[in-house]
Amino acid sequence: MATLRLVPTSGSPVEINKDETMVGRDPTCDVVISDGSVSRKHARIERRGDVWAVVDQASANGTFIDSQRVADAGLRDGQELRFGAIVYRVAIEGGAPSDMTISTEPPTSATVIQASPLATPRPAPPPLPTPPPPPPAAAAVPPPLPPRTATVTPPPPPTRPNAPRPPMGSSATPAGPGPAGKKGKGAGFWIGIGCCSCLLLAALAGGGFWFFGSMIRQSLGEPVAAVRTQLADIKSGNLPGAYSRFSQDYRSRISETDFETFVSRTPALKESTDSTFMGREVVNNRARLRGVLTTPQGGVEISCELVKEDAAWKVSAMKVGGLEAAQDAGEKGTPTRRFASAGGAPAGPLDVQTTGLEKNQVGQQTNVSLKVLVSGFSLRPEGRQYRIDLAGDLDTFAPGGQRIPGLSKLNHHRLNQTTTSSSGVTANFSTELMLNPSSPDGTYTVRLTVRDLVSGARKVHEVSFEKP
């Protein structure tokens, strides 16, 4: 039975061994292609007896065989099969090549004219060439003059090549050019030559545009694939693998621990369900991407810079939601961690103060209410208003120092709103905790990390209480 392989321009071939194989960007597809030009359910490859066929699934950018867009078509060995901008070469082994071509387009109407049985059809005569214009008529020969007394005859005038000689005994010279020489090509011949030349040039130009277009799409798709692979590693929890996809220069400045901290402070990296990169720029061995991460809470902006190292694209900078990992030198030359963001000058040192702590016994449960006041954060100007963008991470520790997962959460507090005041603005955060009867008695510690997403500053605030 014939086997089918899809051979990419780079990388390992894809073996197709199922009767029906779905190709697309969706992770549930049999063949997953992580490229923005490929639809989630792009096309289906089917085995029909001893032949293979591809069926387009109403994709946005189409399915192409040898640069021809198809809806349902058979596959032959050596063909070029393209899903959106991703190109494969079809390799079929163990079976005869298929000449089948199936299309979902309705057939065009046609009228069949049959020859009459009484008349024998004759081929149409070829078009006659345009006859050359007739040569101008020779001037009339005047009658012979009466004889003169002198019998001396003047020499005849010189004649042009191919010019007719005057009759014997006549001194008249024929007027106008002689008869035309060899017959030239007709006008239809030259028109046909010109049309064929135009068609040939158009075909060469179209092939050149397609070739360069394919090269450009491939060069733009490789950096996107590199970033999406790193995002997939982050989402699956493979942080060492994701860290290895950074450039050597980036890893020399940012440690793996710093990267893990950046990921923990950026929930969109783990919560994203899709990524779209509208802005793509590739210049030699460097690339820049701008796009959006799709999360359950909405879209989050992402921008990346990449550099080509050892024929592979590596991420050299990443910014998510205005936050990026940076590195400064401390007073003693020890690298210290900070989060940098664009826009908004700090209004002052970020400060967090406890304004209330209450404990209530409800049945056998202990309810704890904590209130804090946040000040000194930055404001981002937006027209005549100012943007507040704060986040708070909650960590609760048992008397033995163990972190309680059920009472801990990243982005437990989130404040993103505008105000008309340009200074003296504060924010209030409230935290409610419930301790079960099985919770041990002793001293509990609540750690609240407030992050200013405008300036990148952050403040850690701890509050302790006793149970019961």
Short mmCIF file of C-alpha atoms in Angstrom, two decimals:
data_model
loop_
_atom_site.label_atom_id
_atom_site.label_comp_id
_atom_site.label_asym_id
_atom_site.label_seq_id
_atom_site.Cartn_x
_atom_site.Cartn_y
_atom_site.Cartn_z
CA MET A 1 0.00 0.00 0.00
CA ALA A 2 1.28 3.45 -0.90
CA THR A 3 2.79 5.49 1.94
CA LEU A 4 2.85 9.27 2.04
CA ARG A 5 5.48 11.59 3.48
CA LEU A 6 5.43 15.39 3.65
CA VAL A 7 9.00 16.67 3.32
CA PRO A 8 9.44 20.27 4.64
CA THR A 9 12.04 22.72 3.40
CA SER A 10 13.93 22.14 6.64
CA GLY A 11 13.47 19.53 9.34
CA SER A 12 12.30 15.93 9.47
CA PRO A 13 9.65 14.51 7.08
CA VAL A 14 6.11 13.96 8.36
CA GLU A 15 4.84 10.39 7.94
CA ILE A 16 1.14 10.08 7.04
CA ASN A 17 -0.13 6.60 7.95
CA LYS A 18 -3.84 7.18 8.72
CA ASP A 19 -6.74 7.02 6.32
CA GLU A 20 -7.75 10.54 7.40
CA THR A 21 -5.20 13.03 8.78
CA MET A 22 -6.16 16.56 9.89
CA VAL A 23 -3.57 19.32 9.31
CA GLY A 24 -3.78 22.69 11.08
CA ARG A 25 -2.62 24.99 13.84
CA ASP A 26 -4.96 23.53 16.47
CA PRO A 27 -3.11 21.29 18.99
CA THR A 28 -5.75 18.57 18.43
CA CYS A 29 -4.77 18.16 14.77
CA ASP A 30 -2.80 15.09 13.66
CA VAL A 31 -0.19 17.33 11.99
CA VAL A 32 0.27 20.60 13.92
CA ILE A 33 1.79 23.55 12.01
CA SER A 34 2.51 26.52 14.30
CA ASP A 35 2.28 29.35 11.80
CA GLY A 36 -0.15 32.27 11.63
CA SER A 37 -0.87 31.64 7.92
CA VAL A 38 -2.25 28.15 8.76
CA SER A 39 -5.87 27.87 9.97
CA ARG A 40 -6.80 25.90 13.08
CA LYS A 41 -8.40 23.12 10.95
CA HIS A 42 -6.71 23.85 7.62
CA ALA A 43 -6.95 20.70 5.45
CA ARG A 44 -7.57 16.95 5.58
CA ILE A 45 -5.39 14.32 3.87
CA GLU A 46 -7.30 11.16 2.86
CA ARG A 47 -6.27 7.72 1.62
CA ARG A 48 -8.62 6.63 -1.18
CA GLY A 49 -7.68 3.10 -2.10
CA ASP A 50 -4.16 3.29 -3.58
CA VAL A 51 -4.13 7.07 -4.00
CA TRP A 52 -3.93 10.05 -1.67
CA ALA A 53 -5.97 13.26 -1.79
CA VAL A 54 -6.05 16.59 0.08
CA VAL A 55 -9.33 18.34 1.00
CA ASP A 56 -9.23 22.01 2.05
CA GLN A 57 -11.31 22.82 5.16
CA ALA A 58 -12.40 26.34 4.11
CA SER A 59 -9.05 27.70 5.29
CA ALA A 60 -8.41 31.45 5.28
CA ASN A 61 -5.16 31.34 3.25
CA GLY A 62 -5.94 28.29 1.10
CA THR A 63 -4.35 24.97 0.15
CA PHE A 64 -2.13 24.90 -2.96
CA ILE A 65 -0.66 22.19 -5.19
CA ASP A 66 2.15 23.47 -7.43
CA SER A 67 0.97 27.07 -6.80
CA GLN A 68 -2.65 26.24 -7.82
CA ARG A 69 -5.29 26.67 -5.13
CA VAL A 70 -7.39 23.51 -4.73
CA ALA A 71 -10.46 22.46 -2.78
CA ASP A 72 -10.25 18.66 -3.27
CA ALA A 73 -7.40 17.23 -5.32
CA GLY A 74 -5.31 14.10 -5.73
CA LEU A 75 -1.63 14.03 -4.81
CA ARG A 76 1.30 12.84 -6.95
CA ASP A 77 4.86 12.09 -6.01
CA GLY A 78 7.15 15.14 -6.29
CA GLN A 79 4.38 17.77 -6.11
CA GLU A 80 4.66 20.89 -3.97
CA LEU A 81 1.89 20.98 -1.32
CA ARG A 82 1.45 24.29 0.51
CA PHE A 83 -0.76 25.08 3.53
CA GLY A 84 -0.97 28.88 3.71
CA ALA A 85 2.71 29.88 3.59
CA ILE A 86 4.18 26.52 4.73
CA VAL A 87 5.57 24.39 1.87
CA TYR A 88 6.06 20.62 1.73
CA ARG A 89 7.18 18.23 -1.01
CA VAL A 90 4.95 15.18 -1.54
CA ALA A 91 6.79 11.83 -1.42
CA ILE A 92 4.67 8.74 -2.24
CA GLU A 93 6.32 5.32 -2.06
CA GLY A 94 4.92 1.88 -2.87
CA GLY A 95 2.06 3.01 -5.12
CA ALA A 96 1.34 4.37 -8.56
CA PRO A 97 1.12 8.15 -8.87
CA SER A 98 -2.40 9.55 -9.01
CA ASP A 99 -3.63 11.66 -11.90
CA MET A 100 -6.93 12.31 -10.15
CA THR A 101 -8.00 15.91 -9.78
CA ILE A 102 -11.24 16.61 -7.91
CA SER A 103 -12.73 20.08 -7.39
CA THR A 104 -15.73 21.25 -5.42
CA GLU A 105 -16.43 24.01 -7.97
CA PRO A 106 -19.70 23.46 -9.99
CA PRO A 107 -19.13 22.44 -13.64
CA THR A 108 -19.55 25.13 -16.24
CA SER A 109 -22.38 24.65 -18.75
CA ALA A 110 -21.39 23.67 -22.30
CA THR A 111 -23.18 22.98 -25.59
CA VAL A 112 -22.00 19.99 -27.65
CA ILE A 113 -22.34 20.42 -31.46
CA GLN A 114 -22.21 17.17 -33.45
CA ALA A 115 -21.35 17.02 -37.16
CA SER A 116 -24.15 16.16 -39.57
CA PRO A 117 -23.89 12.61 -40.94
CA LEU A 118 -24.65 13.87 -44.47
CA ALA A 119 -21.82 16.28 -44.66
CA THR A 120 -18.18 15.50 -44.34
CA PRO A 121 -16.48 18.11 -42.18
CA ARG A 122 -13.51 19.78 -43.77
CA PRO A 123 -10.81 21.61 -41.89
CA ALA A 124 -10.99 25.39 -42.04
CA PRO A 125 -8.55 26.84 -44.56
CA PRO A 126 -5.56 28.63 -43.04
CA PRO A 127 -5.72 32.45 -43.12
CA LEU A 128 -4.24 33.92 -46.25
CA PRO A 129 -1.19 36.15 -45.76
CA THR A 130 -1.67 39.80 -46.50
CA PRO A 131 -0.52 40.38 -50.12
CA PRO A 132 2.22 42.97 -50.60
CA PRO A 133 1.22 46.20 -52.32
CA PRO A 134 1.60 46.03 -56.14
CA PRO A 135 4.55 47.89 -57.63
CA PRO A 136 3.72 51.17 -59.35
CA ALA A 137 3.04 50.89 -63.05
CA ALA A 138 5.80 51.83 -65.48
CA ALA A 139 5.40 55.05 -67.39
CA ALA A 140 3.85 54.77 -70.82
CA VAL A 141 6.39 54.39 -73.62
CA PRO A 142 6.05 57.26 -76.09
CA PRO A 143 5.84 56.48 -79.81
CA PRO A 144 9.16 56.44 -81.72
CA LEU A 145 10.38 59.80 -82.96
CA PRO A 146 10.73 60.50 -86.66
CA PRO A 147 14.19 59.76 -88.02
CA ARG A 148 16.77 62.51 -87.73
CA THR A 149 19.48 63.36 -90.03
CA ALA A 150 21.99 62.34 -87.43
CA THR A 151 22.19 58.68 -86.80
CA VAL A 152 24.11 58.97 -83.55
CA THR A 153 22.15 57.47 -80.65
CA PRO A 154 22.82 58.93 -77.16
CA PRO A 155 23.94 56.44 -74.48
CA PRO A 156 21.11 55.05 -72.30
CA PRO A 157 20.84 56.39 -68.74
CA PRO A 158 22.14 54.18 -65.96
CA THR A 159 19.54 51.77 -64.66
CA ARG A 160 18.92 50.57 -61.10
CA PRO A 161 19.31 46.90 -60.22
CA ASN A 162 16.24 44.82 -61.08
CA ALA A 163 14.76 47.76 -63.03
CA PRO A 164 13.03 46.76 -66.31
CA ARG A 165 14.91 47.60 -69.47
CA PRO A 166 13.16 49.90 -71.98
CA PRO A 167 12.06 48.40 -75.25
CA MET A 168 14.58 48.19 -78.08
CA GLY A 169 14.71 51.38 -80.00
CA SER A 170 13.13 53.47 -77.17
CA SER A 171 14.94 56.10 -75.13
CA ALA A 172 12.21 56.39 -72.41
CA THR A 173 13.15 55.56 -68.83
CA PRO A 174 10.52 53.78 -66.67
CA ALA A 175 9.29 55.86 -63.74
CA GLY A 176 8.96 54.73 -60.12
CA PRO A 177 10.58 51.82 -58.28
CA GLY A 178 10.93 48.41 -59.77
CA PRO A 179 8.90 45.40 -58.74
CA ALA A 180 9.08 44.33 -55.08
CA GLY A 181 11.79 41.92 -54.02
CA LYS A 182 11.36 38.81 -51.86
CA LYS A 183 7.99 38.57 -50.06
CA GLY A 184 8.21 39.40 -46.24
CA LYS A 185 6.31 37.95 -43.23
CA GLY A 186 2.70 38.95 -42.80
CA ALA A 187 1.34 41.19 -40.03
CA GLY A 188 -0.34 38.25 -38.26
CA PHE A 189 3.03 36.51 -37.89
CA TRP A 190 4.60 39.46 -36.09
CA ILE A 191 1.51 40.00 -33.90
CA GLY A 192 1.68 36.34 -32.83
CA ILE A 193 5.39 36.64 -32.03
CA GLY A 194 4.71 39.71 -29.89
CA CYS A 195 1.88 38.03 -27.98
CA CYS A 196 3.96 34.94 -27.27
CA SER A 197 6.84 37.11 -26.01
CA CYS A 198 4.50 39.00 -23.65
CA LEU A 199 3.08 35.74 -22.27
CA LEU A 200 6.57 34.35 -21.71
CA LEU A 201 7.70 37.48 -19.87
CA ALA A 202 4.54 37.45 -17.74
CA ALA A 203 5.11 33.80 -16.81
CA LEU A 204 8.74 34.48 -15.86
CA ALA A 205 7.74 37.52 -13.80
CA GLY A 206 4.97 35.59 -12.03
CA GLY A 207 7.34 32.76 -11.20
CA GLY A 208 9.90 35.21 -9.87
CA PHE A 209 7.32 36.97 -7.68
CA TRP A 210 6.07 33.64 -6.33
CA PHE A 211 9.63 32.48 -5.57
CA PHE A 212 10.63 35.65 -3.76
CA GLY A 213 7.26 35.76 -1.99
CA SER A 214 7.78 32.22 -0.73
CA MET A 215 11.28 33.13 0.50
CA ILE A 216 9.96 36.18 2.33
CA ARG A 217 7.10 34.23 3.96
CA GLN A 218 9.54 31.54 5.06
CA SER A 219 11.98 34.09 6.51
CA LEU A 220 9.15 35.76 8.45
CA GLY A 221 7.68 32.47 9.65
CA GLU A 222 10.86 31.06 11.20
CA PRO A 223 11.19 33.71 13.99
CA VAL A 224 7.47 33.34 14.81
CA ALA A 225 7.88 29.56 15.08
CA ALA A 226 10.86 30.04 17.43
CA VAL A 227 8.85 32.29 19.79
CA ARG A 228 5.81 30.00 19.74
CA THR A 229 8.00 27.02 20.60
CA GLN A 230 9.39 28.91 23.60
CA LEU A 231 5.86 29.91 24.68
CA ALA A 232 4.80 26.25 24.46
CA ASP A 233 7.72 25.27 26.72
CA ILE A 234 6.72 27.92 29.26
CA LYS A 235 3.07 26.83 29.26
CA SER A 236 4.00 23.16 29.72
CA GLY A 237 6.31 24.03 32.64
CA ASN A 238 9.54 23.25 30.78
CA LEU A 239 11.30 26.42 31.95
CA PRO A 240 14.86 25.06 31.43
CA GLY A 241 13.95 24.29 27.80
CA ALA A 242 12.40 27.74 27.37
CA TYR A 243 15.48 29.39 28.93
CA SER A 244 17.76 27.53 26.51
CA ARG A 245 15.97 29.23 23.59
CA PHE A 246 17.38 32.62 24.61
CA SER A 247 20.49 33.97 22.92
CA GLN A 248 23.92 33.55 24.52
CA ASP A 249 24.14 37.27 25.26
CA TYR A 250 20.76 37.24 27.00
CA ARG A 251 21.66 34.23 29.14
CA SER A 252 24.94 35.91 30.13
CA ARG A 253 22.95 38.84 31.54
CA ILE A 254 19.87 37.07 32.93
CA SER A 255 20.12 33.97 35.10
CA GLU A 256 17.68 31.09 34.90
CA THR A 257 16.37 32.03 38.35
CA ASP A 258 15.66 35.58 37.12
CA PHE A 259 13.79 34.12 34.16
CA GLU A 260 11.69 31.90 36.42
CA THR A 261 10.83 34.94 38.54
CA PHE A 262 9.82 36.84 35.41
CA VAL A 263 7.53 33.97 34.36
CA SER A 264 5.94 33.79 37.83
CA ARG A 265 5.21 37.53 37.69
CA THR A 266 3.74 37.33 34.19
CA PRO A 267 0.68 35.00 34.31
CA ALA A 268 -0.16 35.61 30.64
CA LEU A 269 2.81 33.43 29.64
CA LYS A 270 1.25 30.35 31.27
CA GLU A 271 -2.41 31.21 30.68
CA SER A 272 -2.16 32.05 26.96
CA THR A 273 -4.20 29.90 24.59
CA ASP A 274 -2.96 31.42 21.33
CA SER A 275 -0.59 34.03 19.92
CA THR A 276 -0.89 36.36 16.94
CA PHE A 277 2.01 38.40 15.57
CA MET A 278 0.84 41.24 13.32
CA GLY A 279 4.15 43.11 13.23
CA ARG A 280 7.04 41.14 11.71
CA GLU A 281 10.39 42.59 10.65
CA VAL A 282 13.45 40.60 9.56
CA VAL A 283 16.72 42.33 8.63
CA ASN A 284 19.64 40.00 7.90
CA ASN A 285 20.18 37.97 11.10
CA ARG A 286 17.88 39.99 13.37
CA ALA A 287 14.11 40.02 13.74
CA ARG A 288 11.45 41.92 15.67
CA LEU A 289 7.94 40.64 16.42
CA ARG A 290 4.93 42.45 17.89
CA GLY A 291 1.68 40.73 18.71
CA VAL A 292 -0.93 39.68 21.26
CA LEU A 293 -1.23 36.72 23.62
CA THR A 294 -4.82 35.46 23.95
CA THR A 295 -5.73 34.70 27.59
CA PRO A 296 -9.05 34.01 29.34
CA GLN A 297 -8.87 37.57 30.73
CA GLY A 298 -8.29 39.16 27.29
CA GLY A 299 -5.40 40.07 25.02
CA VAL A 300 -1.93 40.89 26.40
CA GLU A 301 0.69 42.61 24.25
CA ILE A 302 3.95 40.80 23.57
CA SER A 303 7.07 41.96 21.74
CA CYS A 304 10.24 39.98 21.07
CA GLU A 305 13.62 40.53 19.51
CA LEU A 306 15.53 37.62 17.97
CA VAL A 307 19.01 36.96 16.63
CA LYS A 308 20.22 34.08 14.46
CA GLU A 309 22.86 31.92 16.14
CA ASP A 310 24.21 28.72 14.53
CA ALA A 311 21.47 28.83 11.85
CA ALA A 312 18.73 28.92 14.54
CA TRP A 313 16.64 31.87 15.75
CA LYS A 314 17.16 32.73 19.43
CA VAL A 315 15.14 35.18 21.53
CA SER A 316 17.30 38.10 22.68
CA ALA A 317 14.59 40.16 24.44
CA MET A 318 10.98 39.59 25.52
CA LYS A 319 8.40 42.05 26.86
CA VAL A 320 4.92 40.93 27.97
CA GLY A 321 2.27 43.42 29.05
CA GLY A 322 4.91 46.16 29.35
CA LEU A 323 7.16 44.04 31.60
CA GLU A 324 10.56 42.68 30.66
CA ALA A 325 13.45 41.07 32.52
CA ALA A 326 16.39 43.47 32.94
CA GLN A 327 19.57 43.46 34.96
CA ASP A 328 21.50 46.19 36.78
CA ALA A 329 24.75 46.09 38.72
CA GLY A 330 24.46 46.50 42.49
CA GLU A 331 26.73 48.53 44.72
CA LYS A 332 29.15 45.60 45.01
CA GLY A 333 28.87 44.49 41.43
CA THR A 334 26.29 41.81 42.28
CA PRO A 335 23.48 41.60 39.73
CA THR A 336 20.17 42.74 41.25
CA ARG A 337 16.69 42.09 39.87
CA ARG A 338 14.28 44.73 38.60
CA PHE A 339 11.30 44.92 36.26
CA ALA A 340 11.39 47.75 33.72
CA SER A 341 8.39 49.10 31.78
CA ALA A 342 7.70 51.88 29.32
CA GLY A 343 6.02 55.15 30.26
CA GLY A 344 5.20 56.91 33.54
CA ALA A 345 7.75 58.41 35.90
CA PRO A 346 7.59 57.18 39.53
CA ALA A 347 5.59 59.47 41.79
CA GLY A 348 7.68 58.43 44.78
CA PRO A 349 8.82 55.33 46.66
CA LEU A 350 6.13 52.65 46.53
CA ASP A 351 4.67 52.15 50.01
CA VAL A 352 2.19 49.67 51.57
CA GLN A 353 0.62 50.19 55.04
CA THR A 354 -1.76 47.95 57.02
CA THR A 355 -5.04 49.77 57.74
CA GLY A 356 -7.02 46.90 59.23
CA LEU A 357 -6.72 43.30 60.54
CA GLU A 358 -9.77 41.47 61.91
CA LYS A 359 -10.38 37.87 63.01
CA ASN A 360 -13.87 36.38 63.34
CA GLN A 361 -14.86 32.91 64.50
CA VAL A 362 -17.72 31.60 62.36
CA GLY A 363 -18.65 28.16 63.63
CA GLN A 364 -15.44 26.18 63.57
CA GLN A 365 -13.84 28.36 60.87
CA THR A 366 -11.61 31.38 61.43
CA ASN A 367 -12.14 34.27 59.01
CA VAL A 368 -9.32 36.83 58.65
CA SER A 369 -9.84 40.22 56.95
CA LEU A 370 -6.74 42.23 55.96
CA LYS A 371 -6.79 45.74 54.50
CA VAL A 372 -3.79 47.70 53.19
CA LEU A 373 -3.25 51.17 51.69
CA VAL A 374 -0.92 51.53 48.67
CA SER A 375 0.71 54.88 47.80
CA GLY A 376 3.68 56.26 45.87
CA PHE A 377 2.86 54.42 42.62
CA SER A 378 3.20 55.93 39.13
CA LEU A 379 0.52 57.28 36.80
CA ARG A 380 0.57 56.99 33.02
CA PRO A 381 -0.88 60.05 31.22
CA GLU A 382 -3.78 59.26 28.88
CA GLY A 383 -5.14 62.46 27.40
CA ARG A 384 -6.64 64.43 30.28
CA GLN A 385 -6.67 61.43 32.62
CA TYR A 386 -4.06 59.19 34.28
CA ARG A 387 -3.84 55.40 34.30
CA ILE A 388 -3.36 53.35 37.51
CA ASP A 389 -2.01 49.83 36.91
CA LEU A 390 -1.31 47.80 40.07
CA ALA A 391 -1.14 44.07 40.80
CA GLY A 392 -0.83 42.22 44.10
CA ASP A 393 0.48 38.67 44.69
CA LEU A 394 -0.71 36.84 47.80
CA ASP A 395 1.36 34.23 49.70
CA THR A 396 0.17 32.72 53.01
CA PHE A 397 2.51 30.69 55.25
CA ALA A 398 1.53 28.22 58.01
CA PRO A 399 3.11 28.33 61.51
CA GLY A 400 5.78 25.89 60.34
CA GLY A 401 6.75 28.17 57.41
CA GLN A 402 5.08 26.07 54.70
CA ARG A 403 3.35 27.99 51.91
CA ILE A 404 -0.40 27.24 51.79
CA PRO A 405 -1.35 26.85 48.07
CA GLY A 406 -5.08 27.29 48.68
CA LEU A 407 -4.46 30.69 50.35
CA SER A 408 -1.83 31.89 47.83
CA LYS A 409 -2.35 33.29 44.35
CA LEU A 410 -0.52 35.40 41.75
CA ASN A 411 -2.42 38.54 40.76
CA HIS A 412 -4.77 38.11 43.70
CA HIS A 413 -5.32 41.88 43.50
CA ARG A 414 -5.60 43.78 40.21
CA LEU A 415 -6.35 47.50 39.81
CA ASN A 416 -6.39 48.97 36.30
CA GLN A 417 -8.37 52.19 36.04
CA THR A 418 -8.07 55.91 35.30
CA THR A 419 -8.22 58.97 37.53
CA THR A 420 -8.35 62.71 36.94
CA SER A 421 -5.86 63.44 39.75
CA SER A 422 -2.19 63.70 38.87
CA SER A 423 -0.80 63.34 42.42
CA GLY A 424 -1.68 62.10 45.90
CA VAL A 425 -3.58 59.08 44.55
CA THR A 426 -3.85 55.97 46.79
CA ALA A 427 -5.34 52.51 46.41
CA ASN A 428 -6.95 50.11 48.92
CA PHE A 429 -6.53 46.33 48.76
CA SER A 430 -8.66 43.93 50.85
CA THR A 431 -7.83 40.28 51.47
CA GLU A 432 -10.19 37.67 52.97
CA LEU A 433 -8.82 34.37 54.34
CA MET A 434 -10.69 31.36 55.77
CA LEU A 435 -8.86 28.86 58.00
CA ASN A 436 -10.42 25.39 58.40
CA PRO A 437 -10.75 23.69 61.78
CA SER A 438 -7.95 21.32 60.72
CA SER A 439 -5.53 24.27 60.34
CA PRO A 440 -2.94 24.14 63.14
CA ASP A 441 -2.81 26.82 65.80
CA GLY A 442 0.08 29.26 65.83
CA THR A 443 1.43 32.30 63.99
CA TYR A 444 0.41 32.74 60.33
CA THR A 445 2.16 35.16 57.96
CA VAL A 446 0.51 36.88 54.99
CA ARG A 447 2.96 38.23 52.39
CA LEU A 448 1.52 40.74 49.89
CA THR A 449 3.76 41.74 46.96
CA VAL A 450 2.41 44.89 45.29
CA ARG A 451 3.71 45.57 41.73
CA ASP A 452 3.47 48.92 39.95
CA LEU A 453 3.08 47.90 36.29
CA VAL A 454 3.61 51.49 35.10
CA SER A 455 7.05 52.12 36.60
CA GLY A 456 8.08 48.52 37.32
CA ALA A 457 8.56 49.13 41.07
CA ARG A 458 7.39 46.59 43.64
CA LYS A 459 6.95 46.41 47.41
CA VAL A 460 6.77 43.35 49.71
CA HIS A 461 4.52 43.79 52.79
CA GLU A 462 4.07 41.12 55.51
CA VAL A 463 1.40 40.86 58.23
CA SER A 464 1.25 38.17 60.96
CA PHE A 465 -1.68 36.97 63.08
CA GLU A 466 -2.37 34.23 65.64
CA LYS A 467 -4.82 31.32 65.49
CA PRO A 468 -7.01 30.99 67.41
#
